[in-house]
mmCIF file of N, CA and C in Angstrom:
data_model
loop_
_atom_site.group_PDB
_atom_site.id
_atom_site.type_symbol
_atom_site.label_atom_id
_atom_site.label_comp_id
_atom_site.label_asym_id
_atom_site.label_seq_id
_atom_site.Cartn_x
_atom_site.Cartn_y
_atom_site.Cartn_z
ATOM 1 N N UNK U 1296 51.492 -58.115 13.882
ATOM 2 C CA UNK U 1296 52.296 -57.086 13.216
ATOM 3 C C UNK U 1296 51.875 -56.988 11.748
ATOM 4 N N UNK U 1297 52.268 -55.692 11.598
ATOM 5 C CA UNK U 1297 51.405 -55.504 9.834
ATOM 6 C C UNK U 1297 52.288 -55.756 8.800
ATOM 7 N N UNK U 1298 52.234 -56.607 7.127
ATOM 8 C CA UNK U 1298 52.942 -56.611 6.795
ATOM 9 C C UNK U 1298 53.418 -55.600 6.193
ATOM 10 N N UNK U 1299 54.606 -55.961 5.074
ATOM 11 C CA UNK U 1299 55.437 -54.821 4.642
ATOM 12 C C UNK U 1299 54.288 -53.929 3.542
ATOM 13 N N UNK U 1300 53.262 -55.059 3.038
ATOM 14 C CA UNK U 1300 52.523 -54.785 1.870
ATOM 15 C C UNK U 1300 51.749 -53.631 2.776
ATOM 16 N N UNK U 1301 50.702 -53.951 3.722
ATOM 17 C CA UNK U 1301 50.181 -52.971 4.643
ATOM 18 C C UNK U 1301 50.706 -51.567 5.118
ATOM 19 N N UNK U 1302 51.764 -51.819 5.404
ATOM 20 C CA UNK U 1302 52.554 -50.782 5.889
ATOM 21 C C UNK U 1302 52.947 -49.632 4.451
ATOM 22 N N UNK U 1303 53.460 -50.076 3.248
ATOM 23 C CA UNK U 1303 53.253 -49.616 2.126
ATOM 24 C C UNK U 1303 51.835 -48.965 1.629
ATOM 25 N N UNK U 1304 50.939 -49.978 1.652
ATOM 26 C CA UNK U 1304 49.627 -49.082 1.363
ATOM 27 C C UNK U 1304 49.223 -48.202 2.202
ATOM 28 N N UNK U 1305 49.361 -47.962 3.937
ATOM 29 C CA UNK U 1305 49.099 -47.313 4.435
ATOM 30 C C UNK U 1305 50.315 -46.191 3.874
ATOM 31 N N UNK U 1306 51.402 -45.938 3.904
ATOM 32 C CA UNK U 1306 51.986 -45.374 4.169
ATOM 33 C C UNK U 1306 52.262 -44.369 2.243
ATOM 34 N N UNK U 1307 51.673 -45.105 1.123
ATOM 35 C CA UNK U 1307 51.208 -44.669 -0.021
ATOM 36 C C UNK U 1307 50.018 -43.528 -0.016
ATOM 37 N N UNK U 1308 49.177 -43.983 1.183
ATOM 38 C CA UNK U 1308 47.832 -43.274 0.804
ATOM 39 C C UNK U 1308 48.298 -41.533 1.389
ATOM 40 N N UNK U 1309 49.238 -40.607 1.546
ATOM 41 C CA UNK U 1309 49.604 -39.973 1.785
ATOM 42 C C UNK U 1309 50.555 -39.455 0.926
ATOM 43 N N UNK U 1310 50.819 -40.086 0.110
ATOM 44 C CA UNK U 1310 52.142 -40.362 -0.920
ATOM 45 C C UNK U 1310 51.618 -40.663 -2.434
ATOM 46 N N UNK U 1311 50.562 -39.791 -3.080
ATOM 47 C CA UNK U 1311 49.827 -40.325 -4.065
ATOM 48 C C UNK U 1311 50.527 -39.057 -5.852
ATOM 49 N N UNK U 1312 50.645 -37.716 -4.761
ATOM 50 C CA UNK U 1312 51.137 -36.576 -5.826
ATOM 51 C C UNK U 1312 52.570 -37.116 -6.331
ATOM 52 N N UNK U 1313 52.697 -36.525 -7.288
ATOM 53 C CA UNK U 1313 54.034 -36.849 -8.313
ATOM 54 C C UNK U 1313 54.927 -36.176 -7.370
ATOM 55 N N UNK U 1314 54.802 -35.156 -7.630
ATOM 56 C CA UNK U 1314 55.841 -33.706 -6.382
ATOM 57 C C UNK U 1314 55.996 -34.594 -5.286
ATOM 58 N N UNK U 1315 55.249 -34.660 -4.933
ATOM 59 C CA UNK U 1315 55.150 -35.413 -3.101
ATOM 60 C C UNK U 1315 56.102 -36.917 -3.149
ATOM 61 N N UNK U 1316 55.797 -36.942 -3.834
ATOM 62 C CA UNK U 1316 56.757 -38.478 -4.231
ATOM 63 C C UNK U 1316 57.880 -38.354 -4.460
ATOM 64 N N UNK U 1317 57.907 -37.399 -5.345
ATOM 65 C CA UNK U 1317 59.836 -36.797 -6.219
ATOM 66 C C UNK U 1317 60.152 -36.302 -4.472
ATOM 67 N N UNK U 1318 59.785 -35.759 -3.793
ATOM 68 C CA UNK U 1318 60.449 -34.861 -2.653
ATOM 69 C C UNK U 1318 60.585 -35.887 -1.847
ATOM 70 N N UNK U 1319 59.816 -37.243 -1.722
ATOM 71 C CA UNK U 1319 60.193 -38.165 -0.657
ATOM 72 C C UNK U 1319 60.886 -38.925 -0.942
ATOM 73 N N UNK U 1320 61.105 -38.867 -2.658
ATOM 74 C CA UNK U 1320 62.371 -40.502 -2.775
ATOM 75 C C UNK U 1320 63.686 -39.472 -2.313
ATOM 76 N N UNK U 1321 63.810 -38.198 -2.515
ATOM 77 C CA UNK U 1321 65.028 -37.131 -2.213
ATOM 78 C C UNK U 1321 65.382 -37.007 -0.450
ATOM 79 N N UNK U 1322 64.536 -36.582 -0.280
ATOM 80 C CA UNK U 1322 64.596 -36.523 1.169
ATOM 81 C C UNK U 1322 64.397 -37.650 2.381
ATOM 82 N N UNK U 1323 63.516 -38.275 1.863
ATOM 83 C CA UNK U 1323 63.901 -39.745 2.954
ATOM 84 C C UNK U 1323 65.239 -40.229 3.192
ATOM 85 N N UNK U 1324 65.880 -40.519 1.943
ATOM 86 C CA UNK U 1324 67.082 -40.663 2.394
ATOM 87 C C UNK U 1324 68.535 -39.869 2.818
ATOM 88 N N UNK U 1325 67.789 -38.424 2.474
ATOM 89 C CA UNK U 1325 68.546 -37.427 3.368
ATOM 90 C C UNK U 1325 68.294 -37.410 4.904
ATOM 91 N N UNK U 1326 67.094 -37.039 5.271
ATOM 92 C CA UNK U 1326 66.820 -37.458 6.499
ATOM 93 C C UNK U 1326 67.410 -38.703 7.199
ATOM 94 N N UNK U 1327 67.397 -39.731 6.395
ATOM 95 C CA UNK U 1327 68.100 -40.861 7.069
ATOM 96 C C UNK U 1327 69.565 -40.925 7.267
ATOM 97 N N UNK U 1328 70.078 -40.139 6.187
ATOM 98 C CA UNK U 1328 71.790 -40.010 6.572
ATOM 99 C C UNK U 1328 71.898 -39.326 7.512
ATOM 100 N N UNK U 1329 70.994 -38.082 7.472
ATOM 101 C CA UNK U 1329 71.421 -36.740 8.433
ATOM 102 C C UNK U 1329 70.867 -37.780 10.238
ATOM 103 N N UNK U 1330 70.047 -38.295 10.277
ATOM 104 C CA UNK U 1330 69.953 -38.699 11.922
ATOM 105 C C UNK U 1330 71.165 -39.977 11.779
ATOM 106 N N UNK U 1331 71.629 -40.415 10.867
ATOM 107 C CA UNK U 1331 72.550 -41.275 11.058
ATOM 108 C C UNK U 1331 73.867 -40.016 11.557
ATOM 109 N N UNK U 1332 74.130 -39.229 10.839
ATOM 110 C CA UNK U 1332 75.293 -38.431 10.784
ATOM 111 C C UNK U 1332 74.998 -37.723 12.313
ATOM 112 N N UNK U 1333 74.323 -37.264 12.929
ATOM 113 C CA UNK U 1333 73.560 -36.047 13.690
ATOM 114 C C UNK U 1333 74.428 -37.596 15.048
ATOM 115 N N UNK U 1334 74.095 -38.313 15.160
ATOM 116 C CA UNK U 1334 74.104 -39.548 16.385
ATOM 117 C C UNK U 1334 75.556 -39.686 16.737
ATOM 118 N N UNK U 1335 75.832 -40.279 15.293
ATOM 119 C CA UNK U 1335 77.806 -40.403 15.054
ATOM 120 C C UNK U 1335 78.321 -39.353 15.204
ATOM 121 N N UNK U 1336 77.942 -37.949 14.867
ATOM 122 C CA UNK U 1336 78.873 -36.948 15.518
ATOM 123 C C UNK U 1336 78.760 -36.668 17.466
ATOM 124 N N UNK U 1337 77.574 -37.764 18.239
ATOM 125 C CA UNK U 1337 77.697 -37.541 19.303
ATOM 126 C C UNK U 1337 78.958 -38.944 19.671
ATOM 127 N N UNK U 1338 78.723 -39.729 19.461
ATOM 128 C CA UNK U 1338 78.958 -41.261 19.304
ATOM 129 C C UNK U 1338 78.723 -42.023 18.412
ATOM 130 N N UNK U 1339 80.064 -42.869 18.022
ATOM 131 C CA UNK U 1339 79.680 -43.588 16.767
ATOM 132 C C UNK U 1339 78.932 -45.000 17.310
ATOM 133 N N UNK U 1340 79.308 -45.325 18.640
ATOM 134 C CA UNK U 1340 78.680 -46.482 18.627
ATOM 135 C C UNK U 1340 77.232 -46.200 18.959
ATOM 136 N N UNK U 1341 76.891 -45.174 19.359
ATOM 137 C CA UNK U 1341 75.255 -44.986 19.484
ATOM 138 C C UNK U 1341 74.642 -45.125 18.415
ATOM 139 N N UNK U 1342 75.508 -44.786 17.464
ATOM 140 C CA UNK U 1342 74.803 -44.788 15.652
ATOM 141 C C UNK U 1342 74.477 -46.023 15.241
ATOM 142 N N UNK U 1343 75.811 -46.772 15.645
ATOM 143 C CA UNK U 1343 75.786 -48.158 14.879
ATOM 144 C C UNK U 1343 74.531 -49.117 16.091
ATOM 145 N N UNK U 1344 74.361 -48.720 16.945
ATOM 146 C CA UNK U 1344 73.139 -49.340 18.223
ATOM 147 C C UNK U 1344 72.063 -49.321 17.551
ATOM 148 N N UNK U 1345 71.373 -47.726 16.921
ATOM 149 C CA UNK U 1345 70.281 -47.150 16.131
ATOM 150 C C UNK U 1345 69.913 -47.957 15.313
ATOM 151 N N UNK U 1346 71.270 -48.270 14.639
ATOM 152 C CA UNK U 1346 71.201 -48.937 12.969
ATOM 153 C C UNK U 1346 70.774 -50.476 13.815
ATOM 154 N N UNK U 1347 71.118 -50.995 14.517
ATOM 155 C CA UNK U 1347 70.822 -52.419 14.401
ATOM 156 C C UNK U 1347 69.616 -52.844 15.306
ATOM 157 N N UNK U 1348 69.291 -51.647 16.024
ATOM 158 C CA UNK U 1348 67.919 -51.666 16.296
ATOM 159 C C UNK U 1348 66.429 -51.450 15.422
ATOM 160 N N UNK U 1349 66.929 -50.871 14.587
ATOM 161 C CA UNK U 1349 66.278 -50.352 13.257
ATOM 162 C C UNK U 1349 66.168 -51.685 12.495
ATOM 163 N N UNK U 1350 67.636 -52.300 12.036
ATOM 164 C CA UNK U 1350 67.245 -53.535 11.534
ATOM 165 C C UNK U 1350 66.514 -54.581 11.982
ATOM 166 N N UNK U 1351 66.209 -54.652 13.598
ATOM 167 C CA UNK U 1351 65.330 -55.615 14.060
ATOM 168 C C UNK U 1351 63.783 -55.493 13.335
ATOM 169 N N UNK U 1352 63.552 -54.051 13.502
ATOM 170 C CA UNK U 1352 62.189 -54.011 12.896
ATOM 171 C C UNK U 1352 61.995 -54.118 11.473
ATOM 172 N N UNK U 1353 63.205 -54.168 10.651
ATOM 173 C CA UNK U 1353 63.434 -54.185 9.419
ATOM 174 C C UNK U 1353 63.149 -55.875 8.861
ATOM 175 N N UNK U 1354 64.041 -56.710 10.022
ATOM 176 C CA UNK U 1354 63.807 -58.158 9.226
ATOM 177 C C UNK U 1354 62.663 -58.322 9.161
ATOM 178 N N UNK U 1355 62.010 -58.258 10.756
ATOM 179 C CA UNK U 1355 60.478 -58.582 10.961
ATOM 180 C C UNK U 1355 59.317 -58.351 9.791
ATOM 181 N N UNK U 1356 60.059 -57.295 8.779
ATOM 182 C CA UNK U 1356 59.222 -57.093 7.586
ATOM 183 C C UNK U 1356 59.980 -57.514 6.359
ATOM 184 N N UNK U 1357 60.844 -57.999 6.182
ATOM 185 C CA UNK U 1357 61.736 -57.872 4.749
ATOM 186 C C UNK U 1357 63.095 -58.459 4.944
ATOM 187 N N UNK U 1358 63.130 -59.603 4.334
ATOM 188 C CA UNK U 1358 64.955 -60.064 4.651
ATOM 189 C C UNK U 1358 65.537 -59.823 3.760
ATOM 190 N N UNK U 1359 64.926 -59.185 2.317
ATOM 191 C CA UNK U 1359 65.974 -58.467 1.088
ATOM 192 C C UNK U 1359 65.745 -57.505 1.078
ATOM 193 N N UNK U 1360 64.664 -56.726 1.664
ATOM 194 C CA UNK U 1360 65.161 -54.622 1.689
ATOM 195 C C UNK U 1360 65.301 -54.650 3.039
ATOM 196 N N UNK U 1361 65.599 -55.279 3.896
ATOM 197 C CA UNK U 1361 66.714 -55.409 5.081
ATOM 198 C C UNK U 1361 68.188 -55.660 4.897
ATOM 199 N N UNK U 1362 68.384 -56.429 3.903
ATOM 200 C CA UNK U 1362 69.826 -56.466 3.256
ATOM 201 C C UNK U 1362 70.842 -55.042 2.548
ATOM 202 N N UNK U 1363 69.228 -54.894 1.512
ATOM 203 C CA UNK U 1363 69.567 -53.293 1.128
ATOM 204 C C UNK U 1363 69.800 -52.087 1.889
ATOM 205 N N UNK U 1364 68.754 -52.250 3.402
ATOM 206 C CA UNK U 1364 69.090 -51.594 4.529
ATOM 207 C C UNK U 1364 70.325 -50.927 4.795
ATOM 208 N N UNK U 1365 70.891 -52.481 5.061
ATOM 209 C CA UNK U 1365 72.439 -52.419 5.711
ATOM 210 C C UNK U 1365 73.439 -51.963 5.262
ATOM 211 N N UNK U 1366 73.206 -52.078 3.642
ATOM 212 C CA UNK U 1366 73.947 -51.187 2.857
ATOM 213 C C UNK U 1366 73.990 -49.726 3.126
ATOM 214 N N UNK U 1367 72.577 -49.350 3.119
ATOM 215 C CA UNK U 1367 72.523 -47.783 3.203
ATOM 216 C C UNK U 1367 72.807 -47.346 4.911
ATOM 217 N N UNK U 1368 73.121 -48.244 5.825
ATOM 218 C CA UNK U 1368 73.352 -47.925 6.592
ATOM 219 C C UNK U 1368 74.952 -47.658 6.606
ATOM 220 N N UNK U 1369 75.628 -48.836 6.177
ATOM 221 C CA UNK U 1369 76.966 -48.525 6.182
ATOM 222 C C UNK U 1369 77.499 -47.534 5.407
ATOM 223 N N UNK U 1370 76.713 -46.732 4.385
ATOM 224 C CA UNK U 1370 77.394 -45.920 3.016
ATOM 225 C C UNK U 1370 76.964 -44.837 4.249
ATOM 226 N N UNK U 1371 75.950 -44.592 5.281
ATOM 227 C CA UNK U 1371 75.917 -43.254 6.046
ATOM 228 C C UNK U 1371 76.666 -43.554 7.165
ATOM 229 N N UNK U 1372 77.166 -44.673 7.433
ATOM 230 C CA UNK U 1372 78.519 -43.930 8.700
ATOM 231 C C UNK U 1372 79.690 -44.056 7.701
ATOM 232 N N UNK U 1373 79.738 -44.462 6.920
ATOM 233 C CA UNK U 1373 81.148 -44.411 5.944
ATOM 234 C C UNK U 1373 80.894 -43.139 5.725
ATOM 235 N N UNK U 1374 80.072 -42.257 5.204
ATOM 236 C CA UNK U 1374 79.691 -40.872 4.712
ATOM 237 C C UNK U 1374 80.175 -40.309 5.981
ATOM 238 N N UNK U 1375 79.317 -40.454 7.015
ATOM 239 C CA UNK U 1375 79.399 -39.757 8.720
ATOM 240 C C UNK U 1375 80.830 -39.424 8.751
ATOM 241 N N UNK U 1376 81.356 -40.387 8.842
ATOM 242 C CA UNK U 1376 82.678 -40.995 9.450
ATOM 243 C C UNK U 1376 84.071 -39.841 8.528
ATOM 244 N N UNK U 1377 83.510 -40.017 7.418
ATOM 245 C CA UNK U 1377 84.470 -39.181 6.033
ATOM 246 C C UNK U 1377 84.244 -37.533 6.281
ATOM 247 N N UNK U 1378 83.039 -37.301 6.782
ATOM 248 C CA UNK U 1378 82.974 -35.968 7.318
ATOM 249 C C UNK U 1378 83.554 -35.552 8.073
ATOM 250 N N UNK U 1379 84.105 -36.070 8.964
ATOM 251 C CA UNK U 1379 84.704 -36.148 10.435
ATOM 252 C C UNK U 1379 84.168 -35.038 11.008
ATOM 253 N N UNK U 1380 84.605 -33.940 11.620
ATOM 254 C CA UNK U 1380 84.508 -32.561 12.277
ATOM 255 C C UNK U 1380 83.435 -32.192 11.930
ATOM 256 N N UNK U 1381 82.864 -32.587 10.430
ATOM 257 C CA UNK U 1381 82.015 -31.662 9.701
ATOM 258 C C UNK U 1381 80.270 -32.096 9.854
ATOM 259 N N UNK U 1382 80.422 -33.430 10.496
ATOM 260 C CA UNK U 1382 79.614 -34.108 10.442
ATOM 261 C C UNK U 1382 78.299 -33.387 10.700
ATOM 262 N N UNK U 1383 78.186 -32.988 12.075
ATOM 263 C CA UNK U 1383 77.028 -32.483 12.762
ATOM 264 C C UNK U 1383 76.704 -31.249 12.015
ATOM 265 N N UNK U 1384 77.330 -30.492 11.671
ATOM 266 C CA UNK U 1384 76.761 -29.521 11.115
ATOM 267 C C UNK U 1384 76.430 -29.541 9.477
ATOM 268 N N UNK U 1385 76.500 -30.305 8.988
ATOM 269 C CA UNK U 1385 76.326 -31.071 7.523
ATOM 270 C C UNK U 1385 74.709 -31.909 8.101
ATOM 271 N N UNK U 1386 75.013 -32.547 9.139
ATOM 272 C CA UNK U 1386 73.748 -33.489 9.461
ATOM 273 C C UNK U 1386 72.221 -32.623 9.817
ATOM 274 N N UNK U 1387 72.939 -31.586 10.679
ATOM 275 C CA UNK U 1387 71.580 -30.578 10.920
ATOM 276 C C UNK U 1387 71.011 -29.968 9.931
ATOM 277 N N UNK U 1388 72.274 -29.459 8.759
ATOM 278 C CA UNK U 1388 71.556 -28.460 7.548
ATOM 279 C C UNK U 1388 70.959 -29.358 6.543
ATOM 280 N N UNK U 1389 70.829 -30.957 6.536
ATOM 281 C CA UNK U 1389 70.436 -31.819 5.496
ATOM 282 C C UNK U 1389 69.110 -31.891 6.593
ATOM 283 N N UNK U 1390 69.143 -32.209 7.580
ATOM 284 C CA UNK U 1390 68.269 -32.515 8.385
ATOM 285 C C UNK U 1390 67.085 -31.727 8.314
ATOM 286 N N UNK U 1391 67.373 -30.208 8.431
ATOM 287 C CA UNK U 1391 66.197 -28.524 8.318
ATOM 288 C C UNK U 1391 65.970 -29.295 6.846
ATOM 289 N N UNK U 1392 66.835 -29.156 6.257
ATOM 290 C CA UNK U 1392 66.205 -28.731 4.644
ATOM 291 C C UNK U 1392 65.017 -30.091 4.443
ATOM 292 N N UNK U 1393 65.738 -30.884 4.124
ATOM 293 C CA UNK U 1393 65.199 -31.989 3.828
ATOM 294 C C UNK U 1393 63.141 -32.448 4.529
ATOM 295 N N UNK U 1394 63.365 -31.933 6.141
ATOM 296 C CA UNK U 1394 62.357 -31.997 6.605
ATOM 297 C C UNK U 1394 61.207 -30.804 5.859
ATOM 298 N N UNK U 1395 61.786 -29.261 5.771
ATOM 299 C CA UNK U 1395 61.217 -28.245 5.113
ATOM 300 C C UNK U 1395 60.447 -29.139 3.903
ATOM 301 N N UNK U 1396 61.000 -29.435 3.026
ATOM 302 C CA UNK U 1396 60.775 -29.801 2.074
ATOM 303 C C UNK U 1396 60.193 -30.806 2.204
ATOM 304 N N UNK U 1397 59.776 -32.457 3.027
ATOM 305 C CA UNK U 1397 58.999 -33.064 3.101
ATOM 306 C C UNK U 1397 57.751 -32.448 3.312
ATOM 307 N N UNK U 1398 57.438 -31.461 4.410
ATOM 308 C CA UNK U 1398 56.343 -30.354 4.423
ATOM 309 C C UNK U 1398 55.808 -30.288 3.497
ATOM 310 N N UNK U 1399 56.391 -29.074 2.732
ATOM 311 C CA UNK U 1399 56.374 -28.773 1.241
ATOM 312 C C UNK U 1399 55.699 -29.682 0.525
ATOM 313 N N UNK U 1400 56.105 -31.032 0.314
ATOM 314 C CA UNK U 1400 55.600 -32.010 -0.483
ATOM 315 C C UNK U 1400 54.150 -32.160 0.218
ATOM 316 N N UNK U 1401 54.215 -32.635 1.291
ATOM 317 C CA UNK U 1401 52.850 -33.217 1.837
ATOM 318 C C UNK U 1401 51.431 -31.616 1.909
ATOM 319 N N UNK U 1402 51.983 -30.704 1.937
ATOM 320 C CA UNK U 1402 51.406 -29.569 1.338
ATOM 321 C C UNK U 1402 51.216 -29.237 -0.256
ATOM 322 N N UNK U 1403 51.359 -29.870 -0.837
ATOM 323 C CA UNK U 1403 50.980 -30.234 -2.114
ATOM 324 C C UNK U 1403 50.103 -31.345 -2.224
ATOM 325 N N UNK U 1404 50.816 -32.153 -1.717
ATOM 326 C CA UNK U 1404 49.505 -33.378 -1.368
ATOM 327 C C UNK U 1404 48.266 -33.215 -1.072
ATOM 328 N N UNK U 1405 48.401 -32.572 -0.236
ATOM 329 C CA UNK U 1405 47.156 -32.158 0.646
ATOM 330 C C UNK U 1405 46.638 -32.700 1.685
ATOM 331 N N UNK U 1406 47.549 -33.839 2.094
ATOM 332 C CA UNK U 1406 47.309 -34.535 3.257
ATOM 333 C C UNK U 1406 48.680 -34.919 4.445
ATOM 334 N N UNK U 1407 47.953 -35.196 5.257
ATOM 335 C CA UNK U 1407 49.197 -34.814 6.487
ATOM 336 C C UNK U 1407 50.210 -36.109 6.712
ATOM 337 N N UNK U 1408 51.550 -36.078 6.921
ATOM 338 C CA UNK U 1408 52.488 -37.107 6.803
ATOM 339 C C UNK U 1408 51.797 -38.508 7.776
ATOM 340 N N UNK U 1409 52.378 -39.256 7.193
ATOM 341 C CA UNK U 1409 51.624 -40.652 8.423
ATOM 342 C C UNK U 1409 52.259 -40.981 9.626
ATOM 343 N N UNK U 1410 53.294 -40.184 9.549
ATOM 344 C CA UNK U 1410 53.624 -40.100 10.810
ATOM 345 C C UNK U 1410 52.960 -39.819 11.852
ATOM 346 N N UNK U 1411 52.134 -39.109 11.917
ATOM 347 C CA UNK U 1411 51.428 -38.142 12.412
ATOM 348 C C UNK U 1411 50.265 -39.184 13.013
ATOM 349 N N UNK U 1412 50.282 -40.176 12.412
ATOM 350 C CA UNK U 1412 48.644 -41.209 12.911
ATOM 351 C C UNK U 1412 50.016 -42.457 13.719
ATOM 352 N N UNK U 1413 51.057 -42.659 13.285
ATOM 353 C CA UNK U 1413 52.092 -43.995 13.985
ATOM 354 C C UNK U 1413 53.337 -43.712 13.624
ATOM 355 N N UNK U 1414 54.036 -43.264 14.806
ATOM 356 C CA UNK U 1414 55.423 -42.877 14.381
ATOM 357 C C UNK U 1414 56.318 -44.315 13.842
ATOM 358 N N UNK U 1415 55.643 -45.253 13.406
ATOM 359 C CA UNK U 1415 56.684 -46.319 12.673
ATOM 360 C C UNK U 1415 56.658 -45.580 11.292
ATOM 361 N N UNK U 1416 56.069 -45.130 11.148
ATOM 362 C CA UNK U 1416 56.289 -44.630 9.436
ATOM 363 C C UNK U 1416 57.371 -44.037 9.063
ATOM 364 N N UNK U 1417 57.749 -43.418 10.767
ATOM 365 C CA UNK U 1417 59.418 -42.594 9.805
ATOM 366 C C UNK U 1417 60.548 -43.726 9.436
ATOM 367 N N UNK U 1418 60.102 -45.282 10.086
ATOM 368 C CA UNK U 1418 61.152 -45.930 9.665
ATOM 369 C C UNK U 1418 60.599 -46.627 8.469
ATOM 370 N N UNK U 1419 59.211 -46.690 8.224
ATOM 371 C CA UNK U 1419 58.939 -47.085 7.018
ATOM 372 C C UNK U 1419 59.195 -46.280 5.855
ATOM 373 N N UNK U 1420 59.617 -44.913 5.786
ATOM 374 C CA UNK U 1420 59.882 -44.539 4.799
ATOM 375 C C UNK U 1420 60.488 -44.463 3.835
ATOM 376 N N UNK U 1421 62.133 -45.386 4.252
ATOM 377 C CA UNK U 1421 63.043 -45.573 4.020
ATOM 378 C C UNK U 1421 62.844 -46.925 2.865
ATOM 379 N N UNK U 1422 61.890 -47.922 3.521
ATOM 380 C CA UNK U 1422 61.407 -49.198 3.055
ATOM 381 C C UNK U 1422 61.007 -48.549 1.755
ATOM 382 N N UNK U 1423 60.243 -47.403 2.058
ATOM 383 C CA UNK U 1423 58.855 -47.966 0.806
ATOM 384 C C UNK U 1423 59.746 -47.147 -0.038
ATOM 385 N N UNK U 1424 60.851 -46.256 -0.135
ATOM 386 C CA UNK U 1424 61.763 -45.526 -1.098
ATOM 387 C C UNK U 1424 62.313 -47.193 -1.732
ATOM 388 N N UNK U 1425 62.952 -48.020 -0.977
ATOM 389 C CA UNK U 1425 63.336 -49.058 -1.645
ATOM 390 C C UNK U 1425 62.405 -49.942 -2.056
ATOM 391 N N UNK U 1426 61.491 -50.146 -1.650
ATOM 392 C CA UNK U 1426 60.058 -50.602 -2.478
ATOM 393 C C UNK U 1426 60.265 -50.542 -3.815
ATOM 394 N N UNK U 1427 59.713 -49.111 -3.903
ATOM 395 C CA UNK U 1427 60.123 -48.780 -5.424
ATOM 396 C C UNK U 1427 60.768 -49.039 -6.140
ATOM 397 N N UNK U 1428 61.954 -48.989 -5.574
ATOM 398 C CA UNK U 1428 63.497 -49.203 -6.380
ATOM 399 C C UNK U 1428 63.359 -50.791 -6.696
ATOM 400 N N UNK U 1429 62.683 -51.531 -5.910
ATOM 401 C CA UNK U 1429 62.718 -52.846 -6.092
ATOM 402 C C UNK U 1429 61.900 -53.378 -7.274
ATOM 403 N N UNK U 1430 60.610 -53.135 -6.490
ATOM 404 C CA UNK U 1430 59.736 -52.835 -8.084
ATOM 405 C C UNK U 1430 60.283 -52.158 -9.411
ATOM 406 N N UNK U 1431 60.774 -51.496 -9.577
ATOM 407 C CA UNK U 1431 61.424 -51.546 -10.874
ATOM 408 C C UNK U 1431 62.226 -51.988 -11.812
ATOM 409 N N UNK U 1432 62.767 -52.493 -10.424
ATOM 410 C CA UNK U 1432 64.108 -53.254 -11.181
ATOM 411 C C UNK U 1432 63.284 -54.792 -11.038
ATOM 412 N N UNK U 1433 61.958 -54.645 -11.042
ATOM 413 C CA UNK U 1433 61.751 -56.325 -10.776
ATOM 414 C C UNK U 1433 62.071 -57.145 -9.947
ATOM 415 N N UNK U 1434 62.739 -56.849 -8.493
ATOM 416 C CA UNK U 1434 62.955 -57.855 -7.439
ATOM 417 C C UNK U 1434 61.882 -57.658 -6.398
ATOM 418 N N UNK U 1435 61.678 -59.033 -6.538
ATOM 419 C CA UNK U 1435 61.088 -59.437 -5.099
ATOM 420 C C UNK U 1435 61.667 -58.770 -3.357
ATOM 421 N N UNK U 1436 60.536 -58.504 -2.948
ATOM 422 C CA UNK U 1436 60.748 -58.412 -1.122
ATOM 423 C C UNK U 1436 60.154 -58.526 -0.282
#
């Protein structure tokens, strides 16, 4: 299995424009609320299944932006959950936009999302947004 560092550089070399970057620290984690929100408005426990299946592949790379994970997992069914009724249709219109606009970015880039070569990247995307955040603030992961 590749590490988190690997998975980052692969998943950077697509991710190099300023734009492209500003649109993915925005939208990754829209995208990630909205399929959190989009699940919980079918079932909440299917959501919370997602989330802790997600974290399996999460420790396997990271036991402190797996921690941070869990956070952002619980602030999107606490979010989900506070929507109530409104959920799904809040989840789909974050969901269009947000994806539009990853486009957008990687069309500035000029190169095609990495998804596209290993669909683990859509869960790495989330990582390497907290990557960053980590790196800045100087913590280790």
């Amino acid at each position: 299995m590749k590490t988190i560092e690997q998975w980052f550089s692969e998943y950077g070399e697509s991710h190099q424009n300023k734009t492209n970057k500003l649109i993915h620290w925005i939208c990754v984690p829209a995208i990630l609320f909205s399929i959190v929100g989009i699940i919980w408005a079918f079932s909440p426990i299917a959501a919370w299944v997602m989330m802790a299946v997600t974290m399996l592949f999460y420790f396997k790379l990271s036991f402190k932006l797996s921690l941070a994970m869990i956070l952002i997992f619980a602030a999107s069914a606490a979010l989900s959950q506070a929507l109530g009724a409104y959920v799904l249709e809040v989840s789909i219109g974050i969901f269009v936009v947000a994806w539009i606009f990853q486009f957008v970015g990687h069309k500035v880039e000029g190169k095609k999302p990495s998804f596209f070569d290993d669909l683990k990247f859509l869960l790495i995307g989330p990582l390497w947004c907290l990557g960053f955040l980590f790196r800045k603030l100087n913590i280790s992961y």
